Coordinates of C-alpha atoms and ligand atoms in Angstrom, one line a residue:
M1 CA -43.7 11.6 -11.5
S2 CA -47.1 10.1 -12.4
N3 CA -50.1 12.3 -11.6
K4 CA -52.2 9.4 -10.3
Y5 CA -52.2 8.3 -6.7
D6 CA -54.1 5.9 -4.4
V7 CA -53.9 8.6 -1.7
I8 CA -53.2 12.3 -1.7
V9 CA -53.0 14.0 1.7
I10 CA -53.3 17.8 1.9
G11 CA -51.3 19.1 4.9
S12 CA -48.3 17.6 6.5
G13 CA -48.9 18.4 10.2
P14 CA -49.0 15.5 12.7
A15 CA -52.4 14.4 11.3
G16 CA -51.4 14.5 7.6
Y17 CA -47.8 13.2 7.7
V18 CA -48.7 10.3 9.9
A19 CA -51.7 9.4 7.5
A20 CA -49.3 9.6 4.5
I21 CA -46.7 7.4 6.1
R22 CA -49.2 4.8 7.3
A23 CA -50.9 4.7 3.8
A24 CA -47.6 4.2 2.1
Q25 CA -46.7 1.4 4.6
L26 CA -49.9 -0.3 3.6
G27 CA -48.7 -0.3 -0.1
L28 CA -50.8 2.6 -1.3
K29 CA -49.1 5.0 -3.7
T30 CA -49.2 8.2 -1.7
A31 CA -48.4 11.9 -2.0
C32 CA -48.5 14.7 0.6
V33 CA -49.0 18.3 -0.3
E34 CA -47.7 21.1 1.9
K35 CA -47.5 24.8 1.5
W36 CA -45.5 25.7 4.7
R37 CA -42.2 27.6 4.1
D38 CA -39.5 28.0 6.7
K39 CA -37.7 31.2 7.6
D40 CA -35.4 30.7 4.5
G41 CA -38.4 30.2 2.2
K42 CA -37.9 26.5 1.8
G43 CA -40.9 24.1 1.8
V44 CA -41.0 22.0 5.0
N45 CA -43.2 19.4 6.5
G46 CA -44.5 19.1 10.0
G47 CA -47.3 21.7 10.2
T48 CA -48.1 23.8 13.2
C49 CA -47.0 21.1 15.7
L50 CA -43.4 20.9 14.4
N51 CA -42.8 24.5 13.2
V52 CA -44.7 26.8 15.6
G53 CA -46.5 24.6 18.1
C54 CA -45.7 21.5 20.2
I55 CA -42.0 21.2 19.5
P56 CA -40.7 24.8 19.6
S57 CA -42.9 25.6 22.6
K58 CA -41.4 22.6 24.5
A59 CA -37.9 23.6 23.4
L60 CA -38.4 27.0 25.0
L61 CA -40.2 25.5 28.1
D62 CA -37.2 23.2 28.6
S63 CA -34.6 26.1 28.2
S64 CA -36.5 28.4 30.5
H65 CA -37.0 25.6 33.1
K66 CA -33.2 25.0 33.1
Y67 CA -32.5 28.7 33.5
H68 CA -35.1 28.9 36.3
E69 CA -33.6 25.9 38.1
A70 CA -30.1 27.2 37.8
H71 CA -31.3 30.6 39.0
A72 CA -33.7 29.6 41.8
A73 CA -33.3 26.0 42.8
F74 CA -29.6 24.9 42.4
G75 CA -28.7 26.8 45.6
G76 CA -30.9 24.4 47.7
H77 CA -28.8 21.5 46.4
G78 CA -25.6 23.1 47.4
I79 CA -24.7 24.0 43.9
S80 CA -23.5 27.6 43.2
T81 CA -23.3 28.8 39.7
G82 CA -22.5 32.5 40.2
D83 CA -24.5 35.0 38.2
V84 CA -26.7 33.0 35.9
Q85 CA -27.5 34.8 32.6
I86 CA -29.9 34.1 29.8
D87 CA -28.9 34.8 26.2
V88 CA -32.4 34.9 24.5
P89 CA -31.2 34.9 20.8
S90 CA -29.2 31.7 21.5
M91 CA -32.2 30.1 23.2
I92 CA -34.3 30.9 20.1
K93 CA -31.6 29.7 17.8
R94 CA -31.4 26.4 19.6
K95 CA -35.2 26.1 19.2
D96 CA -34.9 26.8 15.5
K97 CA -32.2 24.1 15.2
I98 CA -34.5 21.6 16.8
V99 CA -37.3 22.5 14.4
K100 CA -35.0 22.1 11.4
Q101 CA -33.8 18.7 12.7
M102 CA -37.4 17.5 13.0
N103 CA -38.3 18.9 9.5
S104 CA -35.6 16.8 8.0
G105 CA -36.7 13.8 10.1
I106 CA -40.1 13.9 8.4
S107 CA -38.5 14.3 4.9
G108 CA -36.4 11.2 5.7
L109 CA -39.4 9.3 6.8
F110 CA -41.3 10.3 3.6
K111 CA -38.3 9.1 1.5
A112 CA -37.9 5.9 3.4
N113 CA -41.6 5.1 3.0
K114 CA -41.8 6.3 -0.6
V115 CA -44.3 9.2 0.1
D116 CA -44.0 11.8 -2.7
S117 CA -43.6 15.3 -1.1
L118 CA -45.3 18.0 -3.2
F119 CA -44.6 21.5 -2.0
G120 CA -47.3 24.0 -2.9
S121 CA -50.9 25.0 -2.1
G122 CA -53.4 22.2 -2.5
K123 CA -57.0 22.5 -3.5
L124 CA -59.6 19.8 -3.7
L125 CA -61.4 19.8 -7.0
A126 CA -64.5 17.8 -8.0
G127 CA -63.9 14.1 -8.7
K128 CA -61.1 13.7 -6.2
K129 CA -58.7 15.8 -8.2
V130 CA -56.1 17.9 -6.4
Q131 CA -54.7 21.1 -7.8
V132 CA -51.2 22.1 -6.5
I133 CA -49.8 25.5 -7.1
D134 CA -46.1 25.8 -6.2
A135 CA -44.2 28.8 -5.0
D136 CA -43.4 29.9 -8.5
G137 CA -47.1 29.8 -9.4
N138 CA -46.8 26.6 -11.5
E139 CA -50.0 24.6 -11.5
S140 CA -50.3 20.8 -11.5
V141 CA -53.4 18.6 -11.2
Y142 CA -53.3 15.2 -9.7
E143 CA -55.9 12.4 -9.4
A144 CA -56.5 10.2 -6.4
E145 CA -58.7 7.3 -5.3
N146 CA -58.8 8.9 -1.9
V147 CA -58.0 12.4 -0.6
I148 CA -57.3 13.1 3.0
L149 CA -57.7 16.7 4.1
A150 CA -55.4 17.7 7.0
S151 CA -55.1 21.5 6.7
G152 CA -55.1 22.1 10.5
S153 CA -55.9 25.3 12.3
V154 CA -54.8 28.9 12.9
P155 CA -55.0 31.3 15.9
V156 CA -58.3 33.1 16.5
N157 CA -58.1 36.9 16.3
I158 CA -60.2 39.2 18.4
P159 CA -61.1 42.7 17.2
P160 CA -60.0 44.6 20.4
A161 CA -56.4 43.2 20.1
P162 CA -55.3 43.0 16.4
V163 CA -52.0 41.1 16.1
D164 CA -49.3 43.4 14.6
G165 CA -46.6 40.7 14.9
E166 CA -44.4 43.2 16.8
V167 CA -46.0 44.3 20.1
I168 CA -49.2 42.3 19.9
V169 CA -48.4 38.8 18.8
D170 CA -50.0 35.4 18.6
S171 CA -48.4 32.1 19.8
T172 CA -46.1 32.1 16.7
G173 CA -44.7 35.6 17.6
A174 CA -44.3 34.6 21.2
L175 CA -41.8 31.9 20.2
E176 CA -39.6 34.6 18.5
F177 CA -39.0 37.3 21.2
Q178 CA -35.4 38.3 21.0
E179 CA -35.4 39.7 24.6
V180 CA -37.3 39.1 27.8
P181 CA -40.2 41.5 27.9
E182 CA -40.3 43.2 31.3
R183 CA -44.1 43.3 31.3
L184 CA -45.9 40.6 29.4
G185 CA -49.7 40.6 28.9
V186 CA -51.5 37.4 27.9
I187 CA -55.1 37.4 26.7
G188 CA -56.6 34.0 27.5
A189 CA -55.3 31.8 30.4
G190 CA -55.7 28.6 28.4
V191 CA -53.1 26.1 27.3
I192 CA -50.9 28.5 25.2
G193 CA -51.3 31.3 27.7
L194 CA -50.0 29.2 30.6
E195 CA -47.2 27.5 28.6
L196 CA -45.8 30.6 26.9
G197 CA -46.6 32.8 30.0
S198 CA -44.5 30.3 32.0
V199 CA -41.6 30.4 29.5
W200 CA -41.2 34.2 29.7
G201 CA -42.2 34.4 33.4
R202 CA -39.4 32.0 34.3
L203 CA -36.9 34.2 32.4
G204 CA -38.0 37.3 34.4
S205 CA -41.2 38.8 32.7
K206 CA -43.9 40.1 35.0
V207 CA -46.8 38.1 33.5
V208 CA -50.5 39.1 33.7
C209 CA -53.1 36.7 32.2
L210 CA -56.5 38.2 31.4
E211 CA -59.1 35.4 31.2
A212 CA -62.7 36.1 30.1
L213 CA -64.2 33.1 32.0
D214 CA -64.9 33.1 35.7
S215 CA -63.3 29.6 36.2
F216 CA -59.7 28.6 35.6
L217 CA -59.1 25.8 33.0
A218 CA -62.9 25.3 32.7
I219 CA -62.6 22.0 30.8
M220 CA -60.2 20.4 33.3
D221 CA -61.2 18.7 36.5
Q222 CA -61.8 21.6 38.9
T223 CA -59.9 20.0 41.9
I224 CA -56.8 19.9 39.7
A225 CA -57.5 23.3 38.1
K226 CA -57.7 24.9 41.5
E227 CA -54.5 23.3 42.7
A228 CA -52.8 24.3 39.5
K229 CA -53.9 27.9 39.8
K230 CA -52.5 28.0 43.4
I231 CA -49.1 26.6 42.2
L232 CA -48.8 28.8 39.1
T233 CA -49.8 31.9 41.1
K234 CA -47.1 31.2 43.6
Q235 CA -44.7 31.0 40.7
G236 CA -45.6 34.6 39.8
L237 CA -48.3 34.2 37.0
D238 CA -50.9 36.9 37.8
I239 CA -54.1 35.1 36.6
R240 CA -57.1 37.4 36.5
L241 CA -60.4 35.7 35.8
S242 CA -63.6 37.4 34.5
C243 CA -61.6 40.0 32.6
R244 CA -62.8 41.1 29.2
V245 CA -60.4 43.0 27.0
T246 CA -62.2 46.0 25.3
G247 CA -59.3 47.6 23.5
T248 CA -55.6 48.0 22.9
E249 CA -53.5 50.9 21.9
V250 CA -49.8 50.6 20.8
V251 CA -48.0 53.7 21.9
E252 CA -44.3 54.9 21.8
K253 CA -42.6 55.8 25.0
G254 CA -39.0 56.6 25.4
G255 CA -38.2 55.3 21.9
K256 CA -39.9 51.9 22.7
K257 CA -43.3 50.6 21.7
E258 CA -45.7 49.4 24.4
V259 CA -49.3 48.4 24.5
V260 CA -52.0 49.8 26.7
V261 CA -54.8 47.3 27.3
T262 CA -58.2 48.3 28.5
Y263 CA -60.5 45.7 30.0
T264 CA -63.4 45.3 32.4
D265 CA -62.2 43.5 35.5
Q266 CA -64.0 40.9 37.7
D267 CA -66.1 43.6 39.4
G268 CA -67.2 45.0 36.1
K269 CA -65.0 48.1 36.5
D270 CA -62.9 49.6 33.7
A271 CA -59.2 48.9 34.1
T272 CA -56.0 49.4 32.1
E273 CA -52.6 47.7 32.1
T274 CA -49.5 48.5 30.0
F275 CA -47.3 45.8 28.6
D276 CA -44.1 45.6 26.5
K277 CA -45.6 42.6 24.7
L278 CA -49.1 41.2 24.5
I279 CA -49.8 37.6 23.5
V280 CA -53.3 36.9 22.1
C281 CA -54.1 33.2 22.7
V282 CA -57.9 32.8 22.8
G283 CA -58.1 29.6 20.9
R284 CA -57.6 28.3 17.4
R285 CA -60.0 27.8 14.4
P286 CA -60.1 25.2 11.7
F287 CA -58.2 26.3 8.5
T288 CA -59.9 25.7 5.2
D289 CA -59.0 28.9 3.2
G290 CA -58.4 28.1 -0.4
L291 CA -58.7 24.3 0.3
L292 CA -62.1 23.4 -1.3
S293 CA -63.5 24.2 -4.7
E294 CA -67.2 25.0 -4.6
D295 CA -68.1 21.8 -6.4
C296 CA -65.9 19.4 -4.5
G297 CA -68.8 18.2 -2.3
V298 CA -67.2 18.6 1.1
K299 CA -69.4 20.3 3.7
L300 CA -68.4 22.4 6.7
D301 CA -70.2 22.3 10.0
E302 CA -71.6 25.4 11.9
R303 CA -68.1 26.0 13.5
G304 CA -66.3 26.0 10.2
S305 CA -64.8 22.6 10.7
I306 CA -64.9 20.0 7.9
Y307 CA -67.9 17.9 8.6
V308 CA -67.0 14.2 9.2
N309 CA -68.5 11.1 10.7
D310 CA -66.9 9.0 13.5
L311 CA -64.6 7.4 10.9
C312 CA -63.5 10.8 9.5
S313 CA -65.4 10.4 6.2
T314 CA -66.5 13.7 4.8
S315 CA -69.7 14.3 2.8
A316 CA -67.8 13.6 -0.5
P317 CA -67.2 9.9 -1.1
G318 CA -63.5 9.0 -1.0
V319 CA -62.6 12.3 0.7
W320 CA -61.6 12.1 4.4
A321 CA -60.6 14.8 6.9
I322 CA -58.5 14.6 10.1
G323 CA -56.8 16.6 12.8
D324 CA -57.5 20.2 13.9
V325 CA -59.7 20.9 10.8
V326 CA -62.4 18.5 12.1
R327 CA -64.4 18.3 15.4
G328 CA -62.8 17.2 18.6
P329 CA -59.8 18.4 20.7
M330 CA -57.1 20.3 18.8
L331 CA -54.3 18.0 19.8
A332 CA -51.4 16.6 17.7
H333 CA -51.9 13.0 18.9
K334 CA -55.6 13.1 18.2
G335 CA -54.9 14.0 14.6
S336 CA -52.2 11.4 14.2
E337 CA -54.5 8.6 15.5
E338 CA -57.2 9.8 13.1
G339 CA -54.5 9.6 10.3
V340 CA -53.7 6.0 11.1
M341 CA -57.4 5.1 11.3
V342 CA -58.2 6.7 7.9
A343 CA -55.1 5.2 6.2
E344 CA -56.0 1.7 7.5
R345 CA -59.7 2.1 6.5
I346 CA -58.6 3.1 3.0
A347 CA -56.5 -0.1 2.9
G348 CA -59.6 -2.1 3.8
E349 CA -58.9 -2.6 7.5
K350 CA -61.6 -2.1 10.2
T351 CA -59.7 0.2 12.5
V352 CA -61.7 2.5 14.8
M353 CA -60.4 5.2 17.2
N354 CA -61.3 5.5 20.9
Y355 CA -62.2 9.2 21.3
D356 CA -63.0 8.6 25.0
I357 CA -59.4 8.1 25.9
I358 CA -57.3 11.0 24.6
P359 CA -54.8 12.4 27.1
N360 CA -54.5 16.1 27.4
V361 CA -51.4 17.8 28.9
I362 CA -50.4 21.4 29.7
Y363 CA -46.6 21.6 29.9
T364 CA -46.3 24.0 32.8
H365 CA -44.1 23.0 35.7
P366 CA -45.4 21.0 37.2
E367 CA -47.4 19.6 34.3
I368 CA -51.1 19.4 34.3
A369 CA -52.5 16.2 32.6
A370 CA -55.8 14.5 32.2
V371 CA -57.5 11.5 30.6
G372 CA -61.1 10.4 30.7
K373 CA -64.0 12.1 32.4
T374 CA -63.7 14.9 35.0
E375 CA -65.7 14.8 38.2
E376 CA -67.8 17.7 36.9
Q377 CA -68.7 15.7 33.7
L378 CA -69.6 12.6 35.7
K379 CA -71.9 14.7 38.0
A380 CA -73.6 16.2 35.0
D381 CA -74.1 12.8 33.4
G382 CA -75.6 11.5 36.7
E383 CA -72.9 8.7 36.9
E384 CA -72.2 7.0 40.2
Y385 CA -68.5 7.3 40.8
K386 CA -65.9 7.3 43.6
V387 CA -62.7 9.3 43.9
G388 CA -59.2 8.7 45.3
T389 CA -56.6 11.5 45.5
F390 CA -53.0 11.3 46.5
P391 CA -50.6 14.2 47.1
F392 CA -47.0 14.1 45.7
I393 CA -45.7 15.5 49.1
A394 CA -46.2 11.9 50.4
I395 CA -44.1 10.4 47.6
G396 CA -40.5 9.8 48.6
R397 CA -39.1 10.3 45.0
A398 CA -41.0 13.6 44.7
V399 CA -39.7 14.9 48.0
A400 CA -36.2 13.9 47.1
A401 CA -36.5 15.9 43.9
D402 CA -38.1 19.0 45.5
E403 CA -41.3 18.1 43.4
G404 CA -43.8 17.7 46.2
E405 CA -46.4 20.0 44.8
G406 CA -49.6 18.7 43.3
M407 CA -51.7 15.5 43.4
V408 CA -53.2 12.6 41.5
K409 CA -57.0 12.3 41.3
M410 CA -58.3 9.0 40.2
I411 CA -62.0 8.5 39.5
A412 CA -63.7 5.0 39.2
H413 CA -67.2 3.8 38.7
E414 CA -68.9 3.4 42.1
K415 CA -70.1 -0.2 41.4
T416 CA -67.8 -1.7 38.7
D417 CA -64.6 0.1 40.0
R418 CA -63.7 0.6 36.3
V419 CA -61.4 3.7 35.9
L420 CA -63.3 6.6 34.4
G421 CA -60.7 9.3 34.5
C422 CA -57.4 10.5 36.0
H423 CA -56.3 14.0 36.6
I424 CA -52.9 15.1 37.7
V425 CA -51.0 18.2 38.5
G426 CA -47.5 17.3 39.5
P427 CA -44.1 16.1 38.3
N428 CA -44.0 14.2 35.0
A429 CA -47.8 14.3 34.9
A430 CA -47.8 13.9 31.1
D431 CA -46.1 10.5 31.4
L432 CA -48.0 9.4 34.5
V433 CA -51.4 10.0 32.9
Q434 CA -50.3 7.8 30.0
Q435 CA -50.0 4.8 32.3
V436 CA -53.6 5.3 33.3
A437 CA -54.6 5.8 29.6
I438 CA -53.2 2.3 28.9
A439 CA -55.0 0.9 31.9
M440 CA -58.2 2.4 30.7
E441 CA -57.8 1.0 27.2
F442 CA -57.6 -2.4 28.8
G443 CA -60.7 -1.7 30.9
S444 CA -58.8 -1.7 34.2
T445 CA -60.4 -1.2 37.6
A446 CA -58.9 1.0 40.3
E447 CA -58.1 -2.3 42.1
D448 CA -56.2 -3.6 39.1
I449 CA -53.9 -0.5 39.2
G450 CA -53.6 -0.8 43.0
L451 CA -52.5 -4.4 42.7
T452 CA -49.9 -3.6 40.1
V453 CA -46.3 -3.6 41.4
F454 CA -44.8 -0.1 40.9
G455 CA -41.1 0.5 41.1
H456 CA -39.8 2.4 44.2
P457 CA -39.0 5.2 44.5
T458 CA -40.9 6.7 41.5
F459 CA -43.3 9.5 40.8
S460 CA -45.7 6.9 39.4
E461 CA -46.3 5.5 42.9
A462 CA -48.7 8.5 43.3
V463 CA -50.8 6.9 40.6
K464 CA -50.9 3.6 42.4
E465 CA -51.7 5.3 45.8
A466 CA -54.5 7.3 44.2
A467 CA -55.9 4.1 42.7
L468 CA -55.7 2.5 46.2
A469 CA -57.3 5.6 47.7
V470 CA -60.3 5.1 45.5
N471 CA -61.3 2.1 47.7
G472 CA -59.8 3.4 50.9
H473 CA -56.6 1.4 50.8
A474 CA -53.9 4.0 50.3
I475 CA -50.8 3.1 52.4
H476 CA -48.9 6.3 52.7
M477 CA -51.8 8.5 53.8
P478 CA -54.7 8.2 56.2
N479 CA -57.7 7.1 54.2
R480 CA -60.9 9.1 54.5
K481 CA -63.1 6.2 53.6
K482 CA -62.1 2.8 54.9
R483 CA -63.3 -0.3 53.0
Ligands
FAD501 P1 -51.4 21.4 11.5 O1 -50.3 21.0 12.3 O2 -51.9 22.8 11.6 O3 -50.9 21.2 10.0 C1 -51.7 21.5 8.9 C2 -50.8 21.7 7.7 O4 -51.5 21.8 6.5 C3 -49.9 23.0 7.8 O5 -48.6 22.6 7.6 C4 -50.4 23.8 6.7 O6 -49.4 24.6 6.0 C5 -50.9 22.8 5.7 N1 -52.0 23.3 4.8 C6 -53.1 23.9 5.1 N2 -53.8 24.2 4.0 C7 -53.1 23.7 3.0 C8 -53.3 23.7 1.6 N3 -54.4 24.2 1.0 N4 -52.3 23.2 0.8 C9 -51.2 22.7 1.4 N5 -51.0 22.6 2.7 C10 -51.9 23.2 3.5 N6 -50.8 19.8 20.7 C11 -50.4 18.8 21.4 O7 -51.0 17.7 21.3 N7 -49.4 18.9 22.3 C12 -48.7 20.1 22.5 O8 -47.8 20.2 23.4 C13 -49.1 21.2 21.7 N8 -48.5 22.4 21.8 C14 -48.9 23.4 21.0 C15 -48.2 24.6 21.2 C16 -48.6 25.7 20.4 C17 -47.9 27.0 20.6 C18 -49.6 25.6 19.4 C19 -50.0 26.7 18.5 C20 -50.2 24.4 19.3 C21 -49.9 23.3 20.1 N9 -50.5 22.0 20.0 C22 -50.2 21.0 20.8 C23 -51.6 21.8 19.0 C24 -51.0 21.1 17.8 O9 -50.0 21.8 17.2 C25 -52.1 20.8 16.8 O10 -53.2 20.1 17.4 C26 -51.6 20.0 15.6 O11 -50.5 20.7 15.0 C27 -52.7 19.8 14.6 O12 -52.2 19.0 13.6 P2 -52.8 19.0 12.1 O13 -52.0 18.1 11.3 O14 -54.3 18.7 12.2 O15 -52.7 20.5 11.6
NAD502 P1 -57.5 27.5 24.8 O1 -58.9 27.2 24.3 O2 -56.7 26.5 25.5 O3 -57.5 28.8 25.7 C1 -58.1 30.0 25.3 C2 -58.5 30.7 26.6 O4 -58.9 32.0 26.2 C3 -59.8 30.1 27.2 O5 -59.5 30.0 28.6 C4 -60.9 31.1 26.9 O6 -61.8 31.2 27.9 C5 -60.1 32.4 26.8 N1 -60.7 33.5 26.0 C6 -61.4 33.3 24.9 N2 -61.7 34.5 24.4 C7 -61.2 35.5 25.3 C8 -61.2 36.9 25.3 N3 -61.8 37.6 24.4 N4 -60.6 37.5 26.3 C9 -60.0 36.7 27.3 N5 -59.9 35.4 27.3 C10 -60.5 34.8 26.3 O7 -56.7 28.0 23.5 P2 -55.2 28.4 23.3 O8 -54.5 28.5 24.5 O9 -55.2 29.5 22.3 O10 -54.7 27.1 22.5 C11 -55.4 26.7 21.3 C12 -55.4 25.2 21.2 O11 -54.1 24.7 20.8 C13 -55.8 24.5 22.5 O12 -57.1 24.4 22.6 C14 -55.1 23.2 22.3 O13 -56.0 22.4 21.6 C15 -53.9 23.5 21.4 N6 -52.7 23.5 22.2 C16 -52.4 22.4 22.9 C17 -51.3 22.4 23.7 C18 -50.9 21.1 24.5 O14 -51.5 20.1 24.3 N7 -50.0 21.2 25.5 C19 -50.5 23.5 23.9 C20 -50.8 24.6 23.1 C21 -51.9 24.6 22.3

């Protein structure tokens, strides 16, 4: 293997592996360095997303949803299943099998595209050289015309709740429980808290989420956040806002470990709760440990992210950075698109990325999904806007599927009618919001969406009706404003 490359990517998460594949597709000699090892100690690609993030969490969300449906919903359809049981170790094994399958999928794609996979820890040295130290401590140094840093992120730790990997865990530990904890505490009612809280809640845990902020899902549109909180609370998630955790103590009781959490509640009073497991999910931080030599020329910003411009160029010429390790939302698809943009730029193309239209989804049931501006952001920006909302309870397909909870909220510019944002809590929200993302990419107005023929009966009719409602033309609901 030659030690000279056109492109070396460090990190093979959704940002890095996509960048490597696209670079190789464009004829650039490419290598991707990865230090992740699976449970058997084998080097694997895919990063957080594939190994301990998007994919395994969705595998458990799907398993737990099926259990919950069989347990609580089948009866209403006239289906009796007897005593429904959950075998947690089998559910976790299924999840591991899916991860393995996807790991080998990436290896296959690397082979097919002639990307060299280098397993080991990568470090950027001065002059676009990359040092790789493999699992046996062997060191190699490679040279590249361009280096793409895609080292991702890791969970944030907080001093009052140190993760021990047994009773107090981070998101990775919460994907590995071998039995359903009777009492589950969650610090942080954000994306991970709600998704993993839902997994274990559906399987029978009594879940308490302690959230420091006084508003729920503060970055989401608040109409949708309020509706989502109502639905999730009804499902049994005990979401407590304005709660600050001050300490934790792991104690042994009856031969079993449990954790006593002390916190100040929304009235400022001291409170305690005892849990069998505690998940700490208070955000993630960019990961650059051991990545950069002092003289490599790459600068970090004040938040510890690698500093980049709009095109993901770092402060060192020929060195780029993408994904969770740079500014912007920590989402797999955001990093992947940056990877494509950077690979194409290196190949001399003029690709740019539209950071204004990045969908964001929380995979609870129903899903919570958003694209574009929230009403709160538009208000703060002093924009003139109009809003149309439509509830799923007025959608035939949703009623037929017992999925009538939630709504679509469409926001358009008051004068131009151009769609500025769409926010959904409801069935298949992740896929519905994508329809609006495409419309927004093409500069659609609410009227354009309203004039589009939608299949019937579909959940997506709620998107059309919300778009019609923006201008007071909804059909299956009385309109508040008539136009
Ligand atoms: P990562 O996926 O973190 O990959 C970085 C890779 O770089 C890692 O494999 C790491 O080992 C490697 N690396 C780091 N340093 C070095 C080095 N020096 N040498 C060699 N290799 C190195 N996002 C979504 O969009 N949708 C979801 O549904 C979703 N669900 C999630 C669920 C959970 C539980 C978690 C934790 C995250 C979830 N995310 C989701 C976020 C998503 O996983 C991240 O945004 C995404 O993985 C970031 O991609 P990345 O390539 O930037 O970094
Ligand atoms: P998050 O930012 O979504 O939520 C963290 C929550 O913890 C926030 O509500 C915050 O106010 C709260 N918090 C912070 N410090 C606290 C404290 N000391 N006590 C109590 N609450 C506290 O972060 P996350 O849930 O850890 O997820 C990390 C990132 O991973 C997300 O931001 C997202 O980018 C990504 N992710 C995405 C998906 C998805 O796209 N479906 C799923 C999981 C994770």
